[in-house]
Coordinates of C-alpha atoms in Angstrom, one line a residue:
Chain A
M1 CA -22.5 10.0 26.7
K2 CA -18.9 9.2 25.9
Q3 CA -19.9 5.5 25.7
V4 CA -22.5 6.4 23.2
Y5 CA -20.0 8.2 21.2
F6 CA -17.5 5.5 21.5
L7 CA -19.9 2.9 20.3
G8 CA -21.1 5.2 17.4
R9 CA -17.4 5.6 16.3
K10 CA -16.9 1.9 16.6
A11 CA -19.8 1.0 14.5
I12 CA -18.9 3.6 11.9
A13 CA -15.4 2.2 11.8
I14 CA -16.7 -1.3 11.4
I15 CA -19.3 -0.4 8.7
S16 CA -16.9 1.7 6.7
G17 CA -14.3 -1.3 7.0
I18 CA -16.8 -3.5 5.4
G19 CA -17.5 -1.1 2.6
R20 CA -13.7 -0.5 1.9
A21 CA -13.3 -4.4 1.8
L22 CA -16.1 -4.7 -0.5
I23 CA -14.8 -2.0 -3.0
L24 CA -11.4 -3.8 -2.8
L25 CA -13.1 -7.2 -3.8
I26 CA -15.0 -5.6 -6.6
S27 CA -11.9 -4.0 -8.0
A28 CA -10.0 -7.4 -7.8
L29 CA -12.8 -9.2 -9.4
A30 CA -13.1 -6.7 -12.1
H31 CA -9.6 -6.7 -12.8
V32 CA -9.1 -10.3 -14.3
P33 CA -5.5 -10.4 -15.3
N34 CA -5.2 -9.6 -19.0
P35 CA -3.0 -11.8 -21.4
K36 CA -0.4 -9.3 -22.2
K37 CA 0.5 -7.4 -18.9
G38 CA -1.7 -9.2 -16.4
F39 CA -0.5 -12.8 -17.2
P40 CA 3.1 -12.5 -16.1
L41 CA 2.1 -10.9 -12.8
L42 CA -0.4 -13.8 -12.2
L43 CA 2.3 -16.4 -12.9
N44 CA 4.7 -14.7 -10.6
Q45 CA 2.1 -14.8 -7.8
L46 CA 1.0 -18.2 -8.6
Y47 CA 4.7 -19.1 -7.8
A48 CA 4.9 -17.1 -4.7
V49 CA 1.5 -18.1 -3.3
G50 CA 1.0 -21.6 -4.8
V51 CA 4.3 -23.2 -5.6
L52 CA 6.1 -22.0 -2.5
S53 CA 3.2 -23.4 -0.4
L54 CA 3.8 -27.0 -1.9
V55 CA 6.4 -28.1 0.6
I56 CA 4.2 -27.5 3.8
I57 CA 1.0 -28.9 2.0
I58 CA 2.7 -32.0 0.7
V59 CA 4.5 -32.8 4.0
S60 CA 1.5 -32.2 6.1
G61 CA -0.8 -34.1 3.7
T62 CA 1.5 -37.3 3.8
F63 CA 1.8 -37.2 7.7
I64 CA -1.9 -36.7 8.2
G65 CA -2.8 -39.6 5.7
M66 CA -0.3 -41.7 7.6
V67 CA -1.7 -40.8 11.1
L68 CA -5.1 -41.5 9.7
A69 CA -4.3 -44.9 8.5
L70 CA -2.7 -46.0 11.5
Q71 CA -5.4 -44.7 13.8
G72 CA -8.1 -46.1 11.4
Y73 CA -6.4 -49.4 11.2
T74 CA -6.2 -50.0 15.0
I75 CA -10.0 -49.2 15.3
L76 CA -11.1 -51.2 12.2
V77 CA -9.1 -54.2 12.7
G78 CA -10.8 -54.9 15.9
Y79 CA -14.2 -55.3 13.9
G80 CA -12.4 -57.2 11.1
A81 CA -13.2 -54.1 8.9
E82 CA -9.6 -53.1 7.8
A83 CA -10.8 -53.5 4.2
S84 CA -12.7 -50.2 4.9
L85 CA -9.5 -48.4 5.5
G86 CA -9.2 -47.0 2.0
P87 CA -12.7 -45.3 1.9
M88 CA -12.4 -44.3 5.4
V89 CA -9.0 -42.2 4.7
A90 CA -10.3 -41.1 1.3
L91 CA -13.6 -39.8 2.6
S92 CA -12.0 -38.2 5.7
L93 CA -9.4 -36.4 3.5
I94 CA -11.6 -35.6 0.6
R95 CA -14.7 -34.3 2.5
E96 CA -13.0 -32.6 5.5
L97 CA -9.5 -32.7 6.4
G98 CA -8.2 -31.9 2.9
P99 CA -10.1 -28.6 2.4
V100 CA -9.9 -27.6 5.8
I101 CA -6.4 -28.2 6.8
A102 CA -5.1 -27.2 3.5
A103 CA -7.0 -23.8 4.0
L104 CA -5.4 -23.5 7.4
L105 CA -1.9 -24.2 6.3
F106 CA -2.5 -21.7 3.3
A107 CA -3.8 -19.0 5.6
G108 CA -0.6 -19.3 7.7
R109 CA 1.9 -19.7 5.0
A110 CA 0.5 -17.8 2.0
G111 CA -2.2 -15.5 3.6
S112 CA 0.2 -14.0 6.2
A113 CA 2.8 -13.5 3.6
L114 CA 0.3 -11.5 1.4
T115 CA -0.7 -9.3 4.1
A116 CA 2.9 -8.6 5.2
E117 CA 4.0 -7.8 1.7
I118 CA 1.2 -5.5 0.9
G119 CA 1.4 -3.9 4.2
L120 CA 5.1 -3.2 4.0
M121 CA 4.6 -1.8 0.4
K122 CA 2.1 0.5 1.9
A123 CA 4.5 1.4 4.8
T124 CA 7.2 2.2 2.4
E125 CA 4.8 4.3 0.2
Q126 CA 5.2 1.9 -2.8
L127 CA 1.3 1.7 -3.3
S128 CA 1.3 5.6 -2.8
S129 CA 3.9 5.9 -5.5
L130 CA 2.0 3.6 -7.8
E131 CA -1.1 5.8 -7.5
M132 CA 0.9 8.9 -8.1
M133 CA 2.4 7.2 -11.5
A134 CA -1.3 6.6 -12.6
V135 CA -0.9 2.8 -12.0
D136 CA -4.0 1.5 -10.0
P137 CA -2.5 -0.6 -7.1
L138 CA -5.7 -2.5 -7.1
R139 CA -5.2 -3.6 -10.6
R140 CA -1.4 -4.0 -10.4
I141 CA -0.9 -5.3 -6.8
I142 CA -4.1 -6.6 -5.3
A143 CA -6.0 -8.3 -8.4
P144 CA -2.8 -10.8 -9.3
R145 CA -2.5 -11.8 -5.7
F146 CA -6.3 -12.3 -5.3
W147 CA -6.5 -14.5 -8.5
A148 CA -3.4 -16.4 -7.6
G149 CA -4.9 -17.3 -4.3
L150 CA -8.1 -18.3 -5.7
I151 CA -6.4 -20.5 -8.3
S152 CA -3.8 -22.0 -5.9
L153 CA -5.8 -23.4 -2.9
P154 CA -8.1 -25.8 -4.9
L155 CA -5.0 -27.3 -6.6
L156 CA -3.2 -27.5 -3.2
T157 CA -6.2 -29.1 -1.6
A158 CA -6.4 -31.8 -4.4
M159 CA -2.6 -32.4 -3.9
F160 CA -3.1 -32.5 0.0
S161 CA -5.7 -35.4 -0.4
A162 CA -3.8 -37.2 -3.0
V163 CA -0.5 -37.4 -1.0
G164 CA -2.6 -38.1 2.2
I165 CA -4.1 -41.2 0.4
L166 CA -0.6 -42.3 -0.7
G167 CA 0.6 -41.8 2.8
A168 CA -2.3 -44.0 4.2
H169 CA -1.5 -46.4 1.5
L170 CA 2.2 -46.6 2.7
V171 CA 1.2 -47.2 6.2
G172 CA -2.0 -49.4 5.7
V173 CA -1.0 -51.7 2.9
D174 CA 3.0 -51.5 2.9
W175 CA 3.5 -51.6 6.6
L176 CA 0.2 -53.0 8.1
G177 CA -0.6 -55.6 5.5
V178 CA -3.9 -54.4 4.2
D179 CA -4.6 -55.9 0.7
S180 CA -3.7 -53.3 -2.0
G181 CA -6.4 -54.4 -4.3
T182 CA -9.0 -54.1 -1.6
F183 CA -7.7 -50.7 -0.4
W184 CA -8.1 -49.2 -3.9
S185 CA -11.2 -51.0 -5.1
V186 CA -13.3 -50.5 -1.9
M187 CA -12.1 -46.7 -2.0
Q188 CA -13.2 -46.4 -5.8
G189 CA -16.4 -48.0 -4.8
Q190 CA -17.3 -45.7 -1.9
V191 CA -15.9 -42.3 -3.0
D192 CA -18.6 -40.5 -5.2
F193 CA -17.3 -38.0 -7.7
E194 CA -20.2 -35.5 -7.4
K195 CA -21.0 -35.7 -3.6
D196 CA -17.4 -35.9 -2.4
I197 CA -14.9 -34.7 -5.0
V198 CA -17.0 -31.9 -6.4
N199 CA -18.2 -30.7 -2.9
S200 CA -14.6 -30.8 -1.8
I201 CA -13.6 -28.5 -4.8
I202 CA -16.3 -26.2 -3.8
K203 CA -15.2 -25.9 -0.3
S204 CA -11.7 -25.3 -1.2
I205 CA -12.8 -22.5 -3.8
V206 CA -14.9 -20.8 -1.0
F207 CA -12.0 -21.1 1.4
A208 CA -9.6 -19.8 -1.1
F209 CA -11.9 -16.8 -1.8
V210 CA -12.3 -15.9 2.0
I211 CA -8.6 -16.3 2.9
T212 CA -7.3 -14.5 0.0
W213 CA -9.7 -11.5 0.3
I214 CA -8.9 -11.4 4.1
A215 CA -5.4 -11.4 3.3
V216 CA -5.2 -8.7 0.6
F217 CA -7.6 -6.3 2.3
K218 CA -5.7 -6.6 5.8
G219 CA -2.5 -5.7 3.9
Y220 CA -4.1 -2.8 1.8
D221 CA -5.9 -1.4 4.9
C222 CA -3.4 -1.8 7.6
D223 CA -1.8 1.0 9.5
P224 CA 1.5 1.8 7.7
T225 CA 3.6 1.2 10.8
S226 CA 5.6 -1.9 12.0
E227 CA 2.9 -2.5 14.8
G228 CA 0.1 -2.1 12.2
I229 CA 1.7 -4.8 9.7
S230 CA 2.1 -7.0 12.8
K231 CA -1.5 -6.7 13.8
A232 CA -2.7 -7.1 10.2
T233 CA -0.7 -10.2 9.7
T234 CA -2.1 -11.7 12.9
A235 CA -5.6 -10.6 12.1
T236 CA -5.3 -12.3 8.7
V237 CA -4.3 -15.8 10.0
V238 CA -6.8 -15.6 13.1
Q239 CA -9.7 -14.5 11.2
S240 CA -9.2 -16.7 8.0
S241 CA -8.8 -19.7 10.3
L242 CA -12.3 -18.9 12.1
W243 CA -14.0 -18.1 8.8
V244 CA -12.7 -21.4 7.3
L245 CA -13.9 -23.5 10.3
S246 CA -17.2 -21.9 10.5
L247 CA -17.8 -21.9 6.8
D248 CA -16.6 -25.4 6.9
F249 CA -19.6 -26.4 9.3
I250 CA -22.2 -24.4 7.2
L251 CA -20.9 -26.2 4.0
T252 CA -20.8 -29.5 5.4
A253 CA -24.5 -29.0 6.6
L254 CA -25.6 -27.9 3.3
M255 CA -23.7 -30.6 1.3
F256 CA -24.0 -33.8 3.4
S257 CA -27.1 -33.4 5.5
N258 CA -30.3 -34.9 4.2
Chain B
M1 CA -6.3 38.8 -11.8
H2 CA -7.3 40.5 -8.7
L3 CA -7.1 37.4 -6.7
L4 CA -3.6 36.7 -8.0
L5 CA -2.6 40.1 -7.1
K6 CA -3.9 39.7 -3.6
R7 CA -2.0 36.6 -3.2
G8 CA 1.3 38.3 -4.4
L9 CA 1.8 36.6 -7.7
Q10 CA 1.7 39.8 -9.6
N11 CA 3.9 38.7 -12.3
Y12 CA 1.9 35.9 -13.5
N13 CA -1.6 35.5 -15.3
M14 CA -3.9 32.8 -15.2
S15 CA -2.6 30.8 -18.2
E16 CA 0.8 30.7 -16.4
I17 CA -0.5 29.0 -13.3
L18 CA -0.5 25.3 -13.3
V19 CA -1.9 24.4 -9.9
D20 CA -4.4 26.8 -8.4
I21 CA -5.7 26.1 -4.8
R22 CA -8.8 28.1 -3.7
N23 CA -10.3 28.4 -0.4
M24 CA -9.3 24.7 0.5
T25 CA -10.2 23.3 4.0
F26 CA -8.8 20.1 5.1
K27 CA -9.6 18.1 8.2
R28 CA -8.1 14.9 9.6
E29 CA -11.0 13.7 11.9
E30 CA -11.7 16.8 14.1
R31 CA -8.2 18.3 13.6
V32 CA -8.0 21.0 11.0
I33 CA -4.9 21.0 9.0
Y34 CA -5.6 23.7 6.4
N35 CA -8.1 26.4 7.0
D36 CA -9.4 28.2 3.9
I37 CA -6.1 28.2 2.3
S38 CA -5.4 29.6 -1.2
L39 CA -2.1 29.3 -3.1
S40 CA -0.9 29.3 -6.8
I41 CA 1.9 27.3 -8.4
P42 CA 3.4 29.0 -11.5
K43 CA 4.4 27.0 -14.5
G44 CA 8.0 26.3 -15.1
K45 CA 9.1 27.6 -11.8
V46 CA 10.3 25.9 -8.6
T47 CA 7.9 26.8 -5.8
A48 CA 8.7 25.7 -2.3
I49 CA 6.2 25.1 0.5
M50 CA 7.9 25.4 3.8
G51 CA 6.9 25.3 7.4
P52 CA 7.6 23.4 10.7
S53 CA 7.3 19.7 10.8
G54 CA 3.7 18.3 11.3
I55 CA 1.8 21.2 9.7
G56 CA 0.9 19.0 6.9
K57 CA 3.1 19.9 4.1
T58 CA 3.3 16.2 2.6
T59 CA -0.6 16.4 3.0
L60 CA -0.7 19.4 0.6
L61 CA 1.1 17.4 -2.1
R62 CA -1.2 14.3 -1.4
L63 CA -4.1 16.8 -1.9
I64 CA -2.8 18.1 -5.2
G65 CA -2.0 14.5 -6.4
G66 CA -5.7 13.6 -5.5
Q67 CA -4.7 11.0 -2.9
L68 CA -6.7 12.9 -0.3
K69 CA -9.9 15.1 -0.6
P70 CA -10.3 18.2 1.0
E71 CA -13.3 19.0 3.1
S72 CA -14.2 22.2 0.8
G73 CA -12.6 24.3 -1.8
N74 CA -11.0 23.6 -5.0
I75 CA -7.5 22.3 -6.3
F76 CA -7.2 23.0 -10.1
F77 CA -4.4 21.5 -12.1
D78 CA -4.3 23.0 -15.6
G79 CA -8.0 23.9 -15.0
K80 CA -9.1 20.5 -13.8
D81 CA -10.7 20.4 -10.3
I82 CA -8.7 17.4 -8.9
P83 CA -11.2 16.4 -6.1
R84 CA -14.1 16.2 -8.4
L85 CA -12.5 14.2 -11.0
S86 CA -13.7 10.6 -11.6
R87 CA -11.4 7.8 -10.7
N88 CA -10.4 7.4 -14.5
A89 CA -10.0 11.1 -15.1
L90 CA -7.9 11.3 -12.0
Y91 CA -5.6 8.6 -13.2
E92 CA -5.3 10.3 -16.6
T93 CA -4.3 13.5 -15.0
R94 CA -1.8 11.9 -12.8
K95 CA 0.2 10.8 -16.0
R96 CA 1.1 14.4 -16.2
M97 CA 2.4 14.6 -12.8
S98 CA 5.0 12.9 -10.6
M99 CA 6.0 12.7 -7.1
L100 CA 9.3 12.0 -5.3
F101 CA 8.6 10.5 -2.0
Q102 CA 10.6 11.0 1.1
S103 CA 11.4 7.4 1.2
G104 CA 12.1 7.1 -2.4
A105 CA 9.4 4.4 -2.5
L106 CA 11.4 2.3 -5.1
F107 CA 10.1 -1.1 -5.8
S108 CA 12.1 -3.4 -3.6
E109 CA 11.8 -6.4 -5.7
M110 CA 13.2 -4.6 -8.8
S111 CA 16.5 -3.4 -10.0
V112 CA 17.1 0.2 -10.4
Y113 CA 16.7 -0.3 -14.1
D114 CA 13.3 -1.8 -14.0
N115 CA 12.3 0.6 -11.4
I116 CA 12.9 3.4 -13.9
A117 CA 11.5 1.4 -16.7
F118 CA 8.3 0.7 -14.8
P119 CA 6.2 3.7 -15.5
I120 CA 7.3 3.6 -19.3
R121 CA 6.4 0.0 -19.5
E122 CA 2.9 0.5 -17.7
H123 CA 1.9 3.5 -19.8
T124 CA 3.4 3.0 -23.3
N125 CA 3.9 0.2 -25.8
L126 CA 7.5 1.1 -26.7
P127 CA 9.9 -1.6 -27.8
E128 CA 12.2 -2.8 -25.2
N129 CA 15.3 -1.3 -27.0
L130 CA 13.8 2.1 -26.9
I131 CA 13.0 1.8 -23.3
E132 CA 16.6 0.8 -22.5
K133 CA 17.8 4.2 -24.1
M134 CA 15.0 6.3 -22.3
V135 CA 16.2 4.7 -19.1
L136 CA 19.9 5.3 -19.6
M137 CA 19.1 8.8 -20.4
K138 CA 17.3 9.2 -17.1
L139 CA 20.0 7.4 -15.2
E140 CA 22.7 9.5 -16.8
A141 CA 20.8 12.8 -15.7
V142 CA 21.0 11.7 -12.1
G143 CA 24.4 10.1 -12.4
L144 CA 23.4 6.5 -11.8
R145 CA 23.9 5.0 -15.1
G146 CA 26.6 2.5 -13.6
A147 CA 24.2 1.4 -10.7
R148 CA 21.3 0.1 -13.2
G149 CA 21.8 -3.4 -12.0
L150 CA 21.8 -2.8 -8.3
R151 CA 18.7 -3.5 -6.0
P152 CA 17.4 -0.6 -3.9
S153 CA 18.6 -2.3 -0.8
E154 CA 22.0 -2.0 -2.3
L155 CA 21.8 1.9 -2.7
S156 CA 22.8 4.6 -0.2
G157 CA 20.0 7.0 0.8
G158 CA 21.3 9.6 -1.5
M159 CA 21.5 7.2 -4.4
A160 CA 18.0 5.8 -3.7
R161 CA 16.7 9.5 -3.7
R162 CA 18.4 10.1 -7.1
A163 CA 17.2 6.8 -8.6
A164 CA 13.6 7.8 -7.5
L165 CA 14.1 11.0 -9.0
A166 CA 15.1 9.4 -12.3
R167 CA 12.0 7.3 -12.2
S168 CA 9.6 10.3 -11.5
I169 CA 11.0 12.1 -14.7
A170 CA 10.8 8.9 -16.6
L171 CA 7.7 9.9 -18.6
D172 CA 8.7 13.8 -18.8
P173 CA 5.8 15.0 -16.5
E174 CA 4.6 18.6 -16.3
L175 CA 4.7 18.8 -12.7
I176 CA 7.0 17.2 -10.0
L177 CA 6.1 17.3 -6.3
Y178 CA 9.1 16.9 -4.0
D179 CA 8.3 15.5 -0.6
E180 CA 11.2 16.6 1.7
P181 CA 13.8 15.9 -0.9
F182 CA 16.7 16.9 1.5
A183 CA 15.7 14.9 4.5
G184 CA 18.5 12.7 5.9
Q185 CA 20.9 13.3 3.1
D186 CA 24.6 14.1 3.7
P187 CA 26.0 17.5 2.7
I188 CA 27.3 16.0 -0.7
S189 CA 23.9 14.2 -1.6
M190 CA 22.1 17.2 -0.5
G191 CA 24.2 19.4 -2.9
V192 CA 23.6 16.9 -5.8
I193 CA 19.9 16.9 -5.2
V194 CA 19.6 20.6 -4.9
R195 CA 21.5 21.0 -8.2
L196 CA 19.4 18.2 -9.9
I197 CA 15.9 19.9 -9.0
R198 CA 17.1 23.2 -10.3
S199 CA 18.7 21.9 -13.5
L200 CA 15.9 19.2 -14.4
N201 CA 13.3 22.0 -13.8
D202 CA 15.1 24.3 -16.3
A203 CA 16.2 21.6 -18.8
L204 CA 13.1 19.8 -19.1
G205 CA 10.7 23.0 -18.6
L206 CA 9.0 21.3 -15.5
T207 CA 7.1 22.8 -12.8
S208 CA 8.5 21.9 -9.5
V209 CA 6.8 22.0 -5.9
V210 CA 9.4 21.3 -3.1
V211 CA 8.0 20.7 0.3
S212 CA 10.8 21.1 2.8
H213 CA 12.1 22.8 5.9
D214 CA 15.5 23.0 5.0
V215 CA 15.8 26.8 4.7
P216 CA 19.1 27.4 3.0
E217 CA 18.6 24.8 0.5
V218 CA 15.2 25.9 -0.5
M219 CA 16.3 29.7 -0.5
G220 CA 18.9 28.7 -2.9
I221 CA 16.7 27.2 -5.6
A222 CA 13.1 28.3 -5.1
D223 CA 11.6 30.9 -7.2
Y224 CA 8.8 31.5 -5.1
I225 CA 8.2 30.3 -1.4
Y226 CA 5.1 29.9 0.7
I227 CA 5.5 29.4 4.5
I228 CA 2.6 27.5 6.1
A229 CA 2.0 27.4 10.0
E230 CA -1.2 27.4 12.1
Q231 CA -3.3 26.0 9.2
K232 CA -2.6 28.9 6.8
I233 CA -0.1 30.8 4.7
I234 CA 1.9 32.9 7.0
G235 CA 4.4 34.3 4.5
Q236 CA 5.1 34.3 0.8
G237 CA 7.3 35.8 -1.7
T238 CA 10.6 35.4 -3.6
P239 CA 13.5 34.3 -1.4
E240 CA 14.8 37.7 -1.2
Q241 CA 11.2 38.9 0.0
I242 CA 11.0 36.2 2.5
A243 CA 14.4 37.2 3.9
E244 CA 13.2 40.6 4.5
Q245 CA 9.9 39.8 6.2
T246 CA 9.3 40.9 9.7
S247 CA 6.6 38.8 10.9
P248 CA 7.8 37.1 14.1
L249 CA 6.5 33.7 12.9
V250 CA 8.3 33.9 9.7
R251 CA 11.4 35.3 11.3
Q252 CA 11.5 32.4 13.8
F253 CA 11.1 29.7 11.1
V254 CA 13.7 31.2 8.8
N255 CA 16.3 31.9 11.5
G256 CA 15.6 28.5 13.0
E257 CA 14.9 30.0 16.6
S258 CA 13.8 27.4 19.1
D259 CA 11.4 29.6 21.0
G260 CA 8.9 32.1 19.7
P261 CA 5.3 32.1 18.2
V262 CA 5.9 28.4 17.8
P263 CA 6.5 27.4 21.4
F264 CA 9.4 25.2 22.4
H265 CA 7.2 23.4 24.8
Y266 CA 4.3 21.2 24.0
K267 CA 1.0 22.4 25.5
A268 CA 1.0 21.3 29.2
A269 CA 0.0 22.2 32.7
P270 CA 2.4 24.5 34.6
Y271 CA 5.7 22.8 35.4
R272 CA 5.4 24.0 39.1
E273 CA 1.9 22.5 39.4
E274 CA 3.1 19.3 38.3
L275 CA 6.0 19.1 40.6
I276 CA 4.0 19.7 43.8
R277 CA 1.1 17.4 42.6
K278 CA 0.7 14.5 45.1
T279 CA 0.7 11.7 42.6
V280 CA 4.0 12.4 40.6
F281 CA 3.6 9.7 38.3
T282 CA 0.7 9.8 35.8
N283 CA -0.3 7.7 32.9
N284 CA -2.6 10.6 31.6
R285 CA -1.2 11.2 28.1
R286 CA -2.7 14.9 28.0
G287 CA -0.5 15.6 31.0

């Protein structure tokens, strides 16, 4: 009987959690930042979530492009196919590595920061005080962060792929001697705007939506204690990463399978 | 009027009551916090809610502010039943009330000045030079005009509480809810806050509800006191009436006795039994 009670409580907790997350999402979507009061808040968050993530995105993107070029060259040169290094690197980055790794880095850098910040605001009663000042925290705190995340990640993903290609150019062309004209022209011929670039943008928007939703909800819904904030921050990174990887498979299957 | 007489507020009529709680029951999961409780907060007065720690005094303020919903009963604020208001109506009503949180709850990323300007900027379209004058006026009232540029992390506990008080009066609310305003304050800060609560209440014509367990401070400033314990009101009256009450529970609380109707020991098995039990160490949290 105790187990049934425990299971029932667990099920109710999960369902009510989903309900709370949906309410938060609808409120965040409904409060598109307005030009007068919302836009400065959005700009602040774009800086905190997007600009401050630039270093990790650019450094990681560059190194991943360099490694791809190095590994790709050693395999392709055996078949005399080093001319395909450009499209190989570009397609790997644009279709898969760009959206996925940028999303994972974003979850670790910006998602965890969002959860911790909102959780701490809750623990120090700042969210409650907003409510009592008749200021809706969903509009003032959650919505700008949600929209900033949604805008930032697709841009960061594009930058990640771009610097990755430049890193690959540095290794493949400047160091290993692949012809620069071939590198760029074969890449241009192989990369399809609609199939590759648009799909990459769609993936990054989906990942941005999921990560930012999880991050703001975990912060808003956490236990207002140091342990609660720590658990919520960990949950944001773990759940976001798992969702990104599983959604990537589903999206890839939908986009690229015949 | 009959109900009011029964509750001991003989000197007030309905139009003089700002907050009226009627037959309110509130539970946290299975635990009953308030059982069919009724109380009234008169306009323009300082009303204190006292009681031992952990009986849900802060919860009562959150119920009045509409942050929590009761299981049953009504909480009227100027005739509006708070738990039954729509979200928009609730936010509109909250513009007429304010709450001083125990932690101060100042926004850590803003200066003291911006914290106090925050509600004015949010709810009005006043020009910045007028906002500045309003903020300085509020800061002057709490003695922190010189600290306007500091961050909350640079303030002492007492200063943070005063800055939060300035923010809570920024829009001249009708009702201020004070959550443990004296907790953790040194004697000087406590004296300042006691004086501020009383003087602001009288100067601005506010209605104040002070939740506290600091007996002497509350007795010094309150016009009317409710003592809550065991899910209900165990005593009420003016400070003089409270001092004269003979109820053992009220006496224990007012005199700060460690044992009495509220026992010193948390509910546990007899000590002797535990000592002679074979397994000395146990992880059973219920003892």
